[in-house]
């Protein structure tokens, strides 16, 4: 049986790998590590079909290491231990050529399955390469995450995907026998959702639908005619995944509970991970509502905890309650903007000294050096407030938090004005 086009075109060397120049370019982190022969355990994080598995294979090939692979979908602790035992025997201990263990969809591993990898990674029996479409901060246990470098793989650009199609036509032995002209590529790229494997599968499907002895001109209309199930179905690993969660978040930010619950239903019907939805609600509650309604964060956090325990199908009710509540809440991004501005200020001004008056003074020497001198303990003053200076001298009087224009934050603004008078620009 013939291999699919995506497999036939899978690059085996770094020089043939498309995109991700920040990792595999001349000065990319992975290029340098492969050249030095020192490969750390790592996790590739990015959308599906962008070459995570391919890159793991190339690393093993270029560094001349044994390669073992597991899929988190159908592997248990027993399978992990068996493959680690094989890897130990094939690589030998205390060598720089320890085997690579590639685990696809590592975010699907349970805590106990991830725990079973720790000793092998820590002792260097294997170099772990994990692939995930989900944020590893949420899905990979801290102990394992701390032992791995996390590399973000970016989505393919239009140019990357067109280059891949042209490579298929000009390099694949089977397609070289065909007379194919790529007149238009927009429909192919749109239907693939940025997934290179899906793009090649669709392309091969279209090519095989026509006689081999006739010229084939690829147009958008031709592609649309041949591919019937284009965007009717929610694809939780493709473009729709990102488009619909974006529509969901923007509907809530835009205070439209009707649109919010519609997009929520689309995700639920498509089998989206309820914890993924709840995490996004948790972020939104702080980023887009913040101090305009602090209860929003409490509701979102409780929602995340609840769906983590309950699961489907009842989680849909809790998610609906949370989404409609957040959409109906007053909005403010003041706290979000404040931390953005504060971080920018830190980058511009560097490590400014903490004022002596608010430094901690646990030792006699520190007290003699003036640490804590003239500190005004707020509770010793009327209204539990003293007009002290808490910012470094170089940036004193800088306003970073500007309360939003809503009832709660307007009250905060008046409180701050009554305390600080004209010191800050409120």
Coordinates of C-alpha atoms in Angstrom, one line a residue:
X1 CA 0.0 0.0 0.0
X2 CA 1.3 3.4 -0.9
X3 CA 2.2 5.8 1.8
X4 CA 0.2 9.0 2.1
X5 CA 1.7 12.1 0.5
X6 CA 2.3 13.7 3.9
X7 CA 4.4 10.7 4.9
X8 CA 6.3 10.6 1.6
X9 CA 7.2 14.3 2.0
X10 CA 8.2 14.2 5.7
X11 CA 11.7 15.7 5.8
X12 CA 14.5 13.7 7.3
X13 CA 17.1 16.4 7.7
X14 CA 17.1 19.8 9.3
X15 CA 17.9 21.6 6.0
X16 CA 14.7 20.3 4.5
X17 CA 12.5 21.4 7.4
X18 CA 10.1 24.3 6.6
X19 CA 9.6 27.2 9.0
X20 CA 10.4 27.5 12.7
X21 CA 13.6 29.4 11.9
X22 CA 13.8 30.6 15.5
X23 CA 14.5 27.0 16.4
X24 CA 16.1 25.4 13.4
X25 CA 17.6 28.4 11.5
X26 CA 21.3 29.1 11.4
X27 CA 21.4 30.4 15.0
X28 CA 18.3 28.6 16.2
X29 CA 18.4 27.0 19.7
X30 CA 17.8 23.5 18.3
X31 CA 20.4 23.9 15.5
X32 CA 23.1 24.8 18.0
X33 CA 22.2 22.0 20.4
X34 CA 22.2 19.4 17.6
X35 CA 25.6 20.7 16.4
X36 CA 27.0 20.5 19.9
X37 CA 25.5 17.0 20.4
X38 CA 23.9 18.0 23.6
X39 CA 20.1 17.5 23.4
X40 CA 18.0 18.4 26.5
X41 CA 14.6 17.0 27.2
X42 CA 12.1 19.2 25.7
X43 CA 8.4 19.8 24.9
X44 CA 7.1 21.1 21.6
X45 CA 4.0 23.3 22.0
X46 CA 2.0 24.4 19.0
X47 CA -1.0 23.7 16.8
X48 CA -1.5 20.4 15.0
X49 CA 0.2 19.6 11.7
X50 CA 3.1 22.0 12.1
X51 CA 5.9 19.4 12.3
X52 CA 6.4 18.5 16.0
X53 CA 6.7 14.7 15.2
X54 CA 8.9 15.4 12.2
X55 CA 11.2 17.6 14.2
X56 CA 11.6 15.0 16.9
X57 CA 12.5 12.4 14.2
X58 CA 15.0 14.8 12.6
X59 CA 16.7 15.5 16.0
X60 CA 17.2 11.7 16.5
X61 CA 18.4 11.3 13.0
X62 CA 20.8 14.2 13.0
X63 CA 22.2 13.4 16.4
X64 CA 22.4 9.6 15.6
X65 CA 20.4 8.4 18.6
X66 CA 17.9 5.5 19.0
X67 CA 14.3 6.7 18.6
X68 CA 11.3 5.4 20.6
X69 CA 7.8 6.7 20.3
X70 CA 4.6 6.5 22.4
X71 CA 1.2 8.0 21.9
X72 CA -0.5 9.3 25.0
X73 CA -3.8 8.2 23.5
X74 CA -3.2 4.5 23.8
X75 CA -0.2 4.1 26.2
X76 CA -0.3 3.3 29.9
X77 CA 2.3 3.2 32.7
X78 CA 3.3 -0.3 31.7
X79 CA 4.0 0.7 28.1
X80 CA 6.1 3.6 29.4
X81 CA 8.2 1.4 31.6
X82 CA 8.7 -1.2 28.9
X83 CA 10.0 1.4 26.4
X84 CA 12.2 3.0 29.0
X85 CA 13.8 -0.4 29.7
X86 CA 14.4 -0.9 25.9
X87 CA 15.9 2.6 25.6
X88 CA 18.2 2.0 28.6
X89 CA 19.5 -1.2 26.9
X90 CA 19.9 0.3 23.5
X91 CA 21.6 3.5 24.6
X92 CA 23.7 2.4 27.5
X93 CA 24.0 4.5 30.6
X94 CA 26.1 7.6 31.1
X95 CA 26.6 8.4 27.4
X96 CA 25.9 11.5 25.5
X97 CA 23.9 9.5 22.9
X98 CA 21.1 8.5 25.2
X99 CA 17.9 7.4 23.3
X100 CA 15.1 9.9 22.4
X101 CA 11.7 9.0 23.7
X102 CA 9.0 10.9 21.8
X103 CA 5.6 11.1 23.3
X104 CA 2.8 12.5 21.1
X105 CA 0.0 14.4 22.8
X106 CA 1.8 14.3 26.2
X107 CA -1.0 16.5 27.6
X108 CA -3.3 13.5 27.6
X109 CA -1.1 11.6 30.0
X110 CA -2.4 11.4 33.6
X111 CA -0.3 12.6 36.6
X112 CA 0.7 9.0 37.3
X113 CA 1.8 8.4 33.7
X114 CA 3.8 11.6 33.7
X115 CA 5.3 10.7 37.1
X116 CA 6.6 7.4 35.6
X117 CA 8.8 9.4 33.3
X118 CA 10.5 11.5 35.9
X119 CA 13.3 9.1 37.0
X120 CA 14.2 8.2 33.4
X121 CA 14.5 11.9 32.5
X122 CA 16.3 12.9 35.7
X123 CA 18.9 10.1 35.4
X124 CA 19.4 10.7 31.7
X125 CA 18.2 7.2 30.6
X126 CA 16.2 8.9 27.9
X127 CA 15.9 12.4 26.4
X128 CA 12.2 13.1 26.4
X129 CA 10.6 15.0 23.6
X130 CA 7.0 15.6 24.2
X131 CA 4.5 17.2 21.7
X132 CA 1.4 19.0 22.8
X133 CA -1.3 21.3 21.3
X134 CA -2.2 22.5 24.8
X135 CA -0.4 24.9 27.1
X136 CA 2.1 22.7 29.0
X137 CA 1.9 25.0 32.0
X138 CA -1.6 23.6 32.6
X139 CA -1.2 20.1 31.3
X140 CA 2.3 18.9 32.3
X141 CA 3.1 18.3 35.9
X142 CA 5.6 20.9 37.4
X143 CA 8.2 18.3 38.3
X144 CA 8.4 17.1 34.7
X145 CA 8.0 20.6 33.2
X146 CA 11.0 21.8 35.2
X147 CA 13.2 19.1 33.7
X148 CA 12.3 20.1 30.1
X149 CA 12.9 23.0 27.8
X150 CA 9.6 24.3 26.3
X151 CA 9.8 25.3 22.6
X152 CA 6.9 27.0 20.9
X153 CA 6.3 26.1 17.3
X154 CA 4.5 28.8 15.3
X155 CA 1.7 28.3 12.8
X156 CA 2.8 28.0 9.2
X157 CA 2.5 31.1 7.1
X158 CA 0.8 31.2 3.7
X159 CA 4.2 31.2 2.1
X160 CA 5.3 28.1 4.0
X161 CA 2.2 26.2 3.0
X162 CA 2.5 27.2 -0.7
X163 CA 6.2 26.1 -0.6
X164 CA 5.0 22.7 0.8
X165 CA 2.6 22.3 -2.1
X166 CA 5.2 23.2 -4.6
X167 CA 7.6 20.8 -3.0
X168 CA 5.0 18.1 -3.4
X169 CA 4.6 18.7 -7.1
X170 CA 8.3 19.0 -7.8
X171 CA 9.8 16.4 -5.5
X172 CA 7.3 13.6 -4.8
X173 CA 8.0 10.7 -7.2
X174 CA 4.3 9.9 -7.7
X175 CA 3.2 13.5 -8.3
X176 CA 6.2 14.1 -10.7
X177 CA 4.4 11.8 -13.1
X178 CA 1.4 14.1 -13.2
X179 CA 0.9 17.4 -15.0
X180 CA -0.3 19.7 -12.2
X181 CA -0.5 23.4 -12.2
X182 CA -1.2 25.3 -8.9
X183 CA -3.2 28.2 -10.2
X184 CA -4.9 29.1 -6.9
X185 CA -4.1 28.0 -3.4
X186 CA -6.4 30.0 -1.1
X187 CA -9.1 27.4 -0.8
X188 CA -6.6 24.6 0.0
X189 CA -4.9 26.7 2.6
X190 CA -8.2 27.8 4.2
X191 CA -9.5 24.2 4.4
X192 CA -6.3 23.0 5.9
X193 CA -6.5 25.5 8.8
X194 CA -2.7 25.8 8.8
X195 CA -2.2 22.1 9.3
X196 CA 0.4 20.9 6.9
X197 CA -0.6 17.2 7.1
X198 CA -4.3 18.1 6.4
X199 CA -3.2 20.3 3.5
X200 CA -1.3 17.5 1.9
X201 CA -4.1 15.0 2.5
X202 CA -6.7 17.3 0.9
X203 CA -4.3 18.0 -2.0
X204 CA -3.7 14.3 -2.6
X205 CA -7.5 13.6 -2.4
X206 CA -8.1 16.1 -5.2
X207 CA -5.2 14.9 -7.3
X208 CA -6.4 11.3 -7.1
X209 CA -9.9 12.3 -8.1
X210 CA -8.7 13.0 -11.7
X211 CA -7.2 11.0 -14.5
X212 CA -3.5 10.7 -14.3
X213 CA -3.0 11.3 -18.0
X214 CA -4.7 14.7 -18.1
X215 CA -3.4 18.1 -17.0
X216 CA -4.8 19.2 -13.6
X217 CA -5.2 22.9 -12.9
X218 CA -5.8 23.5 -9.2
X219 CA -8.3 26.4 -8.6
X220 CA -10.3 27.5 -5.6
X221 CA -13.6 26.4 -7.2
X222 CA -12.2 23.0 -8.0
X223 CA -11.1 22.5 -4.4
X224 CA -14.4 23.6 -3.0
X225 CA -16.3 21.2 -5.3
X226 CA -14.2 18.2 -4.3
X227 CA -14.0 18.9 -0.6
X228 CA -17.6 18.9 0.7
X229 CA -17.1 18.9 4.5
X230 CA -15.2 22.2 4.6
X231 CA -16.3 24.2 7.6
X232 CA -19.5 22.5 8.5
X233 CA -17.9 20.5 11.3
X234 CA -16.1 21.9 14.4
X235 CA -12.5 20.7 14.2
X236 CA -11.2 20.9 17.8
X237 CA -7.6 20.6 16.6
X238 CA -7.7 22.8 13.5
X239 CA -8.5 26.4 12.4
X240 CA -12.1 26.2 13.8
X241 CA -10.7 25.5 17.3
X242 CA -8.9 28.9 17.3
X243 CA -11.6 30.8 15.4
X244 CA -14.4 29.7 17.6
X245 CA -12.7 30.3 20.9
X246 CA -11.8 33.7 19.6
X247 CA -15.4 34.4 18.7
X248 CA -16.5 33.1 22.1
X249 CA -14.1 35.4 24.0
X250 CA -14.8 38.4 21.9
X251 CA -18.6 37.9 22.4
X252 CA -18.1 37.9 26.2
X253 CA -15.8 40.9 26.0
X254 CA -18.4 42.7 23.9
X255 CA -21.1 42.0 26.5
X256 CA -23.2 39.7 24.2
X257 CA -24.4 36.7 26.2
X258 CA -26.5 35.4 23.3
X259 CA -23.5 35.1 21.0
X260 CA -21.3 33.8 23.8
X261 CA -23.7 30.9 24.6
X262 CA -24.0 30.1 20.8
X263 CA -20.2 29.8 20.4
X264 CA -20.1 27.8 23.6
X265 CA -22.6 25.4 22.2
X266 CA -20.6 25.1 19.0
X267 CA -17.5 24.0 21.1
X268 CA -19.5 21.7 23.3
X269 CA -21.2 20.0 20.4
X270 CA -17.7 19.6 18.7
X271 CA -16.3 17.8 21.8
X272 CA -14.0 20.6 23.0
X273 CA -12.2 20.1 26.2
X274 CA -14.3 21.7 28.9
X275 CA -11.2 22.6 31.0
X276 CA -9.8 24.5 28.0
X277 CA -13.0 26.6 27.8
X278 CA -13.0 27.2 31.6
X279 CA -9.4 28.3 31.6
X280 CA -10.1 30.9 28.9
X281 CA -13.0 32.2 31.0
X282 CA -10.7 32.4 34.0
X283 CA -8.2 34.6 32.1
X284 CA -11.0 36.7 30.6
X285 CA -12.5 37.4 34.1
X286 CA -9.4 39.2 35.1
X287 CA -8.2 40.6 31.8
X288 CA -11.6 42.1 30.6
X289 CA -13.6 42.5 33.7
X290 CA -11.1 42.9 36.6
X291 CA -12.1 45.3 39.3
X292 CA -15.2 46.4 37.5
X293 CA -16.7 43.2 39.1
X294 CA -14.2 41.3 41.2
X295 CA -16.8 38.5 41.7
X296 CA -16.3 37.5 38.1
X297 CA -12.9 36.0 38.9
X298 CA -14.4 34.1 41.8
X299 CA -17.2 32.7 39.6
X300 CA -14.7 31.8 36.8
X301 CA -12.4 30.1 39.2
X302 CA -15.2 28.1 40.8
X303 CA -16.3 27.2 37.2
X304 CA -12.9 25.8 36.4
X305 CA -12.8 23.8 39.7
X306 CA -16.4 22.5 39.1
X307 CA -15.9 21.3 35.5
X308 CA -12.6 19.7 36.4
X309 CA -14.6 17.5 38.9
X310 CA -17.8 17.0 37.0
X311 CA -16.9 16.7 33.4
X312 CA -19.4 16.1 30.6
X313 CA -22.3 16.4 30.0
X314 CA -23.3 18.5 33.0
X315 CA -20.3 20.9 32.7
X316 CA -22.2 22.6 29.9
X317 CA -24.7 24.1 32.4
X318 CA -21.9 25.5 34.6
X319 CA -20.0 26.9 31.6
X320 CA -23.2 28.5 30.3
X321 CA -23.9 30.2 33.7
X322 CA -20.3 31.5 33.9
X323 CA -20.2 32.7 30.2
X324 CA -23.6 34.5 30.5
X325 CA -22.6 36.1 33.8
X326 CA -19.3 37.3 32.5
X327 CA -20.9 38.6 29.3
X328 CA -23.4 40.5 31.4
X329 CA -20.8 42.0 33.8
X330 CA -19.3 45.6 33.5
X331 CA -16.0 45.5 31.7
X332 CA -12.6 46.9 32.5
X333 CA -9.1 46.1 31.4
X334 CA -7.5 48.6 33.8
X335 CA -5.7 45.9 35.9
X336 CA -4.5 44.2 32.7
X337 CA -3.2 47.5 31.3
X338 CA -1.6 48.4 34.6
X339 CA 0.7 45.3 34.6
X340 CA 1.5 45.8 30.9
X341 CA 2.6 49.4 31.6
X342 CA 4.5 48.4 34.8
X343 CA 6.4 45.7 33.0
X344 CA 7.3 48.1 30.2
X345 CA 8.5 50.6 32.8
X346 CA 10.7 47.9 34.4
X347 CA 12.2 47.1 31.0
X348 CA 13.0 50.7 30.4
X349 CA 14.3 51.6 33.9
X350 CA 16.0 48.4 35.0
X351 CA 16.6 47.3 38.6
X352 CA 15.9 50.5 40.5
X353 CA 16.8 50.4 44.2
X354 CA 14.1 49.8 46.8
X355 CA 13.7 52.9 49.0
X356 CA 15.5 52.4 52.3
X357 CA 12.4 53.3 54.3
X358 CA 10.4 50.2 53.0
X359 CA 13.3 47.7 53.0
X360 CA 13.1 44.8 55.5
X361 CA 15.6 45.0 58.4
X362 CA 15.9 41.6 60.0
X363 CA 19.5 42.1 61.2
X364 CA 21.2 44.7 63.4
X365 CA 23.6 45.7 60.5
X366 CA 20.7 46.4 58.2
X367 CA 19.1 48.6 60.8
X368 CA 22.4 50.5 61.3
X369 CA 22.5 51.0 57.5
X370 CA 19.1 52.7 57.6
X371 CA 16.9 49.9 56.4
X372 CA 13.3 50.6 57.5
X373 CA 14.1 54.1 58.8
X374 CA 11.2 56.6 58.8
X375 CA 8.7 53.9 57.6
X376 CA 5.2 55.1 58.4
X377 CA 3.0 52.2 59.5
X378 CA -0.3 52.9 57.9
X379 CA -2.4 51.6 60.7
X380 CA -0.9 54.1 63.1
X381 CA -2.5 57.0 61.2
X382 CA -6.0 58.3 60.6
X383 CA -8.0 56.3 58.0
X384 CA -5.1 53.8 58.1
X385 CA -3.2 55.9 55.6
X386 CA 0.1 57.8 55.5
X387 CA 1.4 59.6 52.4
X388 CA 4.6 57.6 52.2
X389 CA 6.8 57.1 49.1
X390 CA 6.7 53.5 47.9
X391 CA 8.2 53.9 44.4
X392 CA 12.0 54.3 43.6
X393 CA 13.1 57.9 43.5
X394 CA 13.7 57.8 39.8
X395 CA 10.0 57.0 38.9
X396 CA 8.1 58.6 41.9
X397 CA 4.6 59.9 41.1
X398 CA 4.2 57.6 38.1
X399 CA 0.6 56.5 37.6
X400 CA 0.3 52.9 36.4
X401 CA -3.2 51.9 37.4
X402 CA -6.0 54.0 36.0
X403 CA -9.4 52.7 37.3
X404 CA -12.0 52.1 34.6
X405 CA -15.1 54.1 34.1
X406 CA -17.6 52.0 36.0
X407 CA -19.3 52.2 39.4
X408 CA -16.9 50.0 41.3
X409 CA -13.7 51.5 39.8
X410 CA -15.1 55.0 40.0
X411 CA -15.4 54.4 43.7
X412 CA -11.8 53.2 43.7
X413 CA -10.7 56.4 41.9
X414 CA -12.4 58.6 44.5
X415 CA -10.8 56.6 47.3
X416 CA -7.4 57.0 45.8
X417 CA -7.9 60.7 45.1
X418 CA -9.0 61.3 48.7
X419 CA -5.8 59.6 49.9
X420 CA -3.1 60.7 47.5
X421 CA -4.6 64.2 46.5
X422 CA -2.5 65.4 43.5
X423 CA 0.4 62.9 43.8
X424 CA -1.0 60.6 41.1
X425 CA -2.9 61.5 38.0
X426 CA -6.4 60.2 38.9

